[in-house]
PDB file of C-alpha atoms in Angstrom:
ATOM      1  CA  UNK A 263       0.729  44.371   2.739  1.00  0.00           C
ATOM      2  CA  UNK A 264       0.766  44.323   6.523  1.00  0.00           C
ATOM      3  CA  UNK A 265       3.372  46.708   7.837  1.00  0.00           C
ATOM      4  CA  UNK A 266       3.876  46.377  11.581  1.00  0.00           C
ATOM      5  CA  UNK A 267       6.812  48.186  13.079  1.00  0.00           C
ATOM      6  CA  UNK A 268       8.179  48.784  16.526  1.00  0.00           C
ATOM      7  CA  UNK A 269       5.829  51.019  18.408  1.00  0.00           C
ATOM      8  CA  UNK A 270       3.023  50.749  15.839  1.00  0.00           C
ATOM      9  CA  UNK A 271      -0.311  49.897  17.320  1.00  0.00           C
ATOM     10  CA  UNK A 272      -2.447  47.359  15.439  1.00  0.00           C
ATOM     11  CA  UNK A 273      -5.524  49.187  14.207  1.00  0.00           C
ATOM     12  CA  UNK A 274      -8.571  48.565  12.118  1.00  0.00           C
ATOM     13  CA  UNK A 275      -7.670  48.914   8.426  1.00  0.00           C
ATOM     14  CA  UNK A 276      -8.245  52.398   7.035  1.00  0.00           C
ATOM     15  CA  UNK A 277      -8.751  53.366   3.408  1.00  0.00           C
ATOM     16  CA  UNK A 278      -6.608  56.058   1.823  1.00  0.00           C
ATOM     17  CA  UNK A 279      -7.345  56.479  -1.883  1.00  0.00           C
ATOM     18  CA  UNK A 280      -7.277  52.806  -2.720  1.00  0.00           C
ATOM     19  CA  UNK A 281      -4.581  51.827  -0.219  1.00  0.00           C
ATOM     20  CA  UNK A 282      -5.214  50.102   3.075  1.00  0.00           C
ATOM     21  CA  UNK A 283      -2.874  51.077   5.909  1.00  0.00           C
ATOM     22  CA  UNK A 284      -2.617  48.293   8.490  1.00  0.00           C
ATOM     23  CA  UNK A 285      -0.922  48.628  11.833  1.00  0.00           C
ATOM     24  CA  UNK A 286       0.168  52.220  11.425  1.00  0.00           C
ATOM     25  CA  UNK A 287       0.162  54.664  14.309  1.00  0.00           C
ATOM     26  CA  UNK A 288      -2.263  57.545  14.396  1.00  0.00           C
ATOM     27  CA  UNK A 289       0.546  59.947  13.428  1.00  0.00           C
ATOM     28  CA  UNK A 290       1.480  57.843  10.381  1.00  0.00           C
ATOM     29  CA  UNK A 291      -2.147  57.638   9.253  1.00  0.00           C
ATOM     30  CA  UNK A 292      -2.441  61.396   9.727  1.00  0.00           C
ATOM     31  CA  UNK A 293       0.556  61.989   7.431  1.00  0.00           C
ATOM     32  CA  UNK A 294      -0.972  59.643   4.844  1.00  0.00           C
ATOM     33  CA  UNK A 295      -4.172  61.684   5.031  1.00  0.00           C
ATOM     34  CA  UNK A 296      -2.271  64.986   4.651  1.00  0.00           C
ATOM     35  CA  UNK A 297      -0.414  63.648   1.613  1.00  0.00           C
ATOM     36  CA  UNK A 298      -3.614  62.330   0.042  1.00  0.00           C
ATOM     37  CA  UNK A 299      -5.232  65.719   0.618  1.00  0.00           C
ATOM     38  CA  UNK A 300      -2.307  67.475  -1.097  1.00  0.00           C
ATOM     39  CA  UNK A 301      -2.537  65.186  -4.136  1.00  0.00           C
ATOM     40  CA  UNK A 302      -6.316  65.290  -4.464  1.00  0.00           C
ATOM     41  CA  UNK A 303      -6.905  68.976  -3.682  1.00  0.00           C
ATOM     42  CA  UNK A 304      -4.174  70.653  -5.733  1.00  0.00           C
ATOM     43  CA  UNK A 305      -4.717  70.676  -9.508  1.00  0.00           C
ATOM     44  CA  UNK A 306      -1.673  69.704 -11.554  1.00  0.00           C
ATOM     45  CA  UNK A 307       0.092  67.624  -8.902  1.00  0.00           C
ATOM     46  CA  UNK A 308       1.498  64.512 -10.561  1.00  0.00           C
ATOM     47  CA  UNK A 309       3.354  62.863  -7.707  1.00  0.00           C
ATOM     48  CA  UNK A 310       4.632  63.581  -4.222  1.00  0.00           C
ATOM     49  CA  UNK A 311       7.400  62.084  -2.100  1.00  0.00           C
ATOM     50  CA  UNK A 312       8.497  62.681   1.476  1.00  0.00           C
ATOM     51  CA  UNK A 313      12.178  61.844   1.876  1.00  0.00           C
ATOM     52  CA  UNK A 314      14.148  61.588   5.115  1.00  0.00           C
ATOM     53  CA  UNK A 315      17.182  63.772   5.727  1.00  0.00           C
ATOM     54  CA  UNK A 316      19.371  60.818   4.733  1.00  0.00           C
ATOM     55  CA  UNK A 317      17.551  60.403   1.396  1.00  0.00           C
ATOM     56  CA  UNK A 318      15.246  57.472   2.185  1.00  0.00           C
ATOM     57  CA  UNK A 319      11.657  57.435   0.898  1.00  0.00           C
ATOM     58  CA  UNK A 320       9.182  57.757   3.773  1.00  0.00           C
ATOM     59  CA  UNK A 321       5.880  58.402   2.038  1.00  0.00           C
ATOM     60  CA  UNK A 322       4.700  58.721  -1.549  1.00  0.00           C
ATOM     61  CA  UNK A 323       1.641  59.424  -3.638  1.00  0.00           C
ATOM     62  CA  UNK A 324       2.163  57.070  -6.540  1.00  0.00           C
ATOM     63  CA  UNK A 325       0.696  53.585  -6.702  1.00  0.00           C
ATOM     64  CA  UNK A 326       4.003  51.920  -7.694  1.00  0.00           C
ATOM     65  CA  UNK A 327       4.730  51.641  -3.967  1.00  0.00           C
ATOM     66  CA  UNK A 328       1.903  49.290  -2.948  1.00  0.00           C
ATOM     67  CA  UNK A 329       0.910  48.871   0.654  1.00  0.00           C
ATOM     68  CA  UNK A 330       1.237  51.479   3.332  1.00  0.00           C
ATOM     69  CA  UNK A 331       3.999  53.423   1.573  1.00  0.00           C
ATOM     70  CA  UNK A 332       1.919  54.878  -1.266  1.00  0.00           C
ATOM     71  CA  UNK A 333      -1.364  56.687  -1.190  1.00  0.00           C
ATOM     72  CA  UNK A 334      -2.347  56.369  -4.845  1.00  0.00           C
ATOM     73  CA  UNK A 335      -4.285  58.888  -6.850  1.00  0.00           C
ATOM     74  CA  UNK A 336      -1.561  60.792  -8.681  1.00  0.00           C
ATOM     75  CA  UNK A 337      -1.504  60.786 -12.454  1.00  0.00           C
ATOM     76  CA  UNK A 338       2.131  60.159 -13.228  1.00  0.00           C
ATOM     77  CA  UNK A 339       5.523  60.751 -11.712  1.00  0.00           C
ATOM     78  CA  UNK A 340       8.937  61.014 -13.285  1.00  0.00           C
ATOM     79  CA  UNK A 341       9.886  58.291 -15.719  1.00  0.00           C
ATOM     80  CA  UNK A 342      10.444  55.267 -13.510  1.00  0.00           C
ATOM     81  CA  UNK A 343       9.135  55.025 -10.007  1.00  0.00           C
ATOM     82  CA  UNK A 344       8.547  56.875  -6.786  1.00  0.00           C
ATOM     83  CA  UNK A 345      12.073  55.836  -5.833  1.00  0.00           C
ATOM     84  CA  UNK A 346      13.285  57.961  -8.771  1.00  0.00           C
ATOM     85  CA  UNK A 347      11.373  60.990  -7.480  1.00  0.00           C
ATOM     86  CA  UNK A 348      12.774  60.383  -3.987  1.00  0.00           C
ATOM     87  CA  UNK A 349      16.306  60.215  -5.403  1.00  0.00           C
ATOM     88  CA  UNK A 350      15.808  63.438  -7.367  1.00  0.00           C
ATOM     89  CA  UNK A 351      14.352  65.225  -4.334  1.00  0.00           C
ATOM     90  CA  UNK A 352      17.192  64.053  -2.062  1.00  0.00           C
ATOM     91  CA  UNK A 353      19.825  65.042  -4.617  1.00  0.00           C
ATOM     92  CA  UNK A 354      18.314  68.445  -5.271  1.00  0.00           C
ATOM     93  CA  UNK A 355      17.991  69.033  -1.535  1.00  0.00           C
ATOM     94  CA  UNK A 356      21.637  68.158  -1.002  1.00  0.00           C
ATOM     95  CA  UNK A 357      22.788  70.304  -3.925  1.00  0.00           C
ATOM     96  CA  UNK A 358      20.854  73.383  -2.811  1.00  0.00           C
ATOM     97  CA  UNK A 359      21.970  72.964   0.821  1.00  0.00           C
ATOM     98  CA  UNK A 360      25.589  72.820  -0.347  1.00  0.00           C
ATOM     99  CA  UNK A 361      25.103  75.905  -2.506  1.00  0.00           C
ATOM    100  CA  UNK A 362      23.486  77.789   0.372  1.00  0.00           C
ATOM    101  CA  UNK A 363      26.389  76.878   2.662  1.00  0.00           C
ATOM    102  CA  UNK A 364      28.931  78.121   0.103  1.00  0.00           C
ATOM    103  CA  UNK A 365      27.016  81.369  -0.252  1.00  0.00           C
ATOM    104  CA  UNK A 366      26.392  81.813   3.497  1.00  0.00           C
ATOM    105  CA  UNK A 367      22.694  81.828   2.648  1.00  0.00           C
ATOM    106  CA  UNK A 368      21.432  79.939   5.675  1.00  0.00           C
ATOM    107  CA  UNK A 369      19.129  76.944   5.488  1.00  0.00           C
ATOM    108  CA  UNK A 370      17.244  76.286   2.251  1.00  0.00           C
ATOM    109  CA  UNK A 371      13.481  76.567   2.707  1.00  0.00           C
ATOM    110  CA  UNK A 372      12.210  75.908  -0.809  1.00  0.00           C
ATOM    111  CA  UNK A 373      13.537  75.038  -4.258  1.00  0.00           C
ATOM    112  CA  UNK A 374      11.605  75.224  -7.507  1.00  0.00           C
ATOM    113  CA  UNK A 375      12.622  73.893 -10.901  1.00  0.00           C
ATOM    114  CA  UNK A 376      10.520  74.992 -13.879  1.00  0.00           C
ATOM    115  CA  UNK A 377      10.719  72.730 -16.941  1.00  0.00           C
ATOM    116  CA  UNK A 378       8.871  72.789 -20.255  1.00  0.00           C
ATOM    117  CA  UNK A 379       7.093  69.582 -19.258  1.00  0.00           C
ATOM    118  CA  UNK A 380       6.344  70.363 -15.631  1.00  0.00           C
ATOM    119  CA  UNK A 381       7.733  71.565 -12.352  1.00  0.00           C
ATOM    120  CA  UNK A 382       9.525  70.201  -9.324  1.00  0.00           C
ATOM    121  CA  UNK A 383       9.105  71.810  -5.929  1.00  0.00           C
ATOM    122  CA  UNK A 384      11.148  70.803  -2.892  1.00  0.00           C
ATOM    123  CA  UNK A 385      10.435  72.150   0.579  1.00  0.00           C
ATOM    124  CA  UNK A 386      12.310  71.421   3.792  1.00  0.00           C
ATOM    125  CA  UNK A 387      10.367  69.923   6.685  1.00  0.00           C
ATOM    126  CA  UNK A 388      11.494  71.002  10.154  1.00  0.00           C
ATOM    127  CA  UNK A 389      13.471  67.815  10.905  1.00  0.00           C
ATOM    128  CA  UNK A 390      15.524  68.014   7.703  1.00  0.00           C
ATOM    129  CA  UNK A 391      13.234  65.734   5.740  1.00  0.00           C
ATOM    130  CA  UNK A 392      12.073  66.973   2.357  1.00  0.00           C
ATOM    131  CA  UNK A 393       8.715  67.242   0.624  1.00  0.00           C
ATOM    132  CA  UNK A 394       9.009  66.921  -3.154  1.00  0.00           C
ATOM    133  CA  UNK A 395       6.145  67.635  -5.556  1.00  0.00           C
ATOM    134  CA  UNK A 396       6.234  66.954  -9.307  1.00  0.00           C
ATOM    135  CA  UNK A 397       3.650  69.010 -11.198  1.00  0.00           C
ATOM    136  CA  UNK A 398       2.138  69.506 -14.626  1.00  0.00           C
ATOM    137  CA  UNK A 399       3.432  72.513 -16.596  1.00  0.00           C
ATOM    138  CA  UNK A 400       0.156  74.423 -16.285  1.00  0.00           C
ATOM    139  CA  UNK A 401      -0.173  74.207 -12.505  1.00  0.00           C
ATOM    140  CA  UNK A 402      -0.578  77.331 -10.395  1.00  0.00           C
ATOM    141  CA  UNK A 403       2.825  77.543  -8.660  1.00  0.00           C
ATOM    142  CA  UNK A 404       1.449  79.739  -5.889  1.00  0.00           C
ATOM    143  CA  UNK A 405      -1.271  77.240  -5.040  1.00  0.00           C
ATOM    144  CA  UNK A 406       1.229  74.353  -5.038  1.00  0.00           C
ATOM    145  CA  UNK A 407       3.645  76.252  -2.776  1.00  0.00           C
ATOM    146  CA  UNK A 408       0.811  77.238  -0.428  1.00  0.00           C
ATOM    147  CA  UNK A 409      -0.414  73.654  -0.019  1.00  0.00           C
ATOM    148  CA  UNK A 410       3.141  72.401   0.413  1.00  0.00           C
ATOM    149  CA  UNK A 411       3.666  74.953   3.191  1.00  0.00           C
ATOM    150  CA  UNK A 412       0.483  73.727   4.876  1.00  0.00           C
ATOM    151  CA  UNK A 413       1.732  70.124   4.680  1.00  0.00           C
ATOM    152  CA  UNK A 414       5.159  71.089   6.050  1.00  0.00           C
ATOM    153  CA  UNK A 415       3.594  73.091   8.886  1.00  0.00           C
ATOM    154  CA  UNK A 416       1.342  70.228   9.887  1.00  0.00           C
ATOM    155  CA  UNK A 417       3.852  67.419   9.379  1.00  0.00           C
ATOM    156  CA  UNK A 418       6.931  69.044  10.877  1.00  0.00           C
ATOM    157  CA  UNK A 419       6.012  68.621  14.518  1.00  0.00           C
ATOM    158  CA  UNK A 420       4.935  64.961  14.224  1.00  0.00           C
ATOM    159  CA  UNK A 421       7.794  63.671  12.068  1.00  0.00           C
ATOM    160  CA  UNK A 422       9.800  62.266  14.976  1.00  0.00           C
ATOM    161  CA  UNK A 423      12.632  59.743  14.624  1.00  0.00           C
ATOM    162  CA  UNK A 424      10.201  57.010  15.711  1.00  0.00           C
ATOM    163  CA  UNK A 425       7.650  58.000  13.062  1.00  0.00           C
ATOM    164  CA  UNK A 426      10.335  58.213  10.370  1.00  0.00           C
ATOM    165  CA  UNK A 427      11.424  54.690  11.306  1.00  0.00           C
ATOM    166  CA  UNK A 428       7.818  53.449  11.164  1.00  0.00           C
ATOM    167  CA  UNK A 429       7.210  55.044   7.752  1.00  0.00           C
ATOM    168  CA  UNK A 430      10.491  53.695   6.352  1.00  0.00           C
ATOM    169  CA  UNK A 431       9.634  50.199   7.575  1.00  0.00           C
ATOM    170  CA  UNK A 432       6.178  50.410   5.984  1.00  0.00           C
ATOM    171  CA  UNK A 433       7.751  51.400   2.630  1.00  0.00           C
ATOM    172  CA  UNK A 434      10.248  48.506   2.882  1.00  0.00           C
ATOM    173  CA  UNK A 435       7.470  46.049   3.773  1.00  0.00           C
ATOM    174  CA  UNK A 436       5.424  47.228   0.782  1.00  0.00           C
ATOM    175  CA  UNK A 437       8.326  46.854  -1.647  1.00  0.00           C
TER     176      UNK A 437
END
C-alpha cells in the first residue's frame, strides 16, 4: 500500500475515508480530500473517477482500487470496477470532443447522460483531464454539476504533469 513516486515527499500517514495515503505530496492529498468531499457531501453520488487526458485513471472514489488510488465511501459504481468507469469517462470525453470538433463547437465543458437507472456527468478539467461522476437516478443534477464545477475549479490549477504522474503511480502501486 505504500506508493512513493518521484518527487513525492514521505509524510505521516493520513486517513481519507478508510484509506491511508502514504508518501503522497500535499497536492495529491489535497485532491484526495476534494474527491472525498464530493462523494460524501453530494447526495446520490455513486462513484467518481478522475481520468488523465490520455485515458488513464488518476483518482477514484470506489474501494476496488485499494491504497492511495481510491478514497472509499461511494455506494456502487458501474458494473465492474473503477477502471470501467474510467474507460467510460475517457471514451465519452473523446466522443464528445470529436463531435464538438466536427460541429465547430469549441472545447467541451460538460457532458451529461441521463439513464433510467442513474446519470453520468463528465466535466473537463483545465489540463484536459476529465472528472466523471456516476449518480443515482434521483440525484439533484444541479447540485451534482455545481459540486463538480467546484472540484474542477480547485483541482485544475494543481493538476500538473508531475502530479498526474504521481497519482498514476499511486494507482498502479495500489493495483
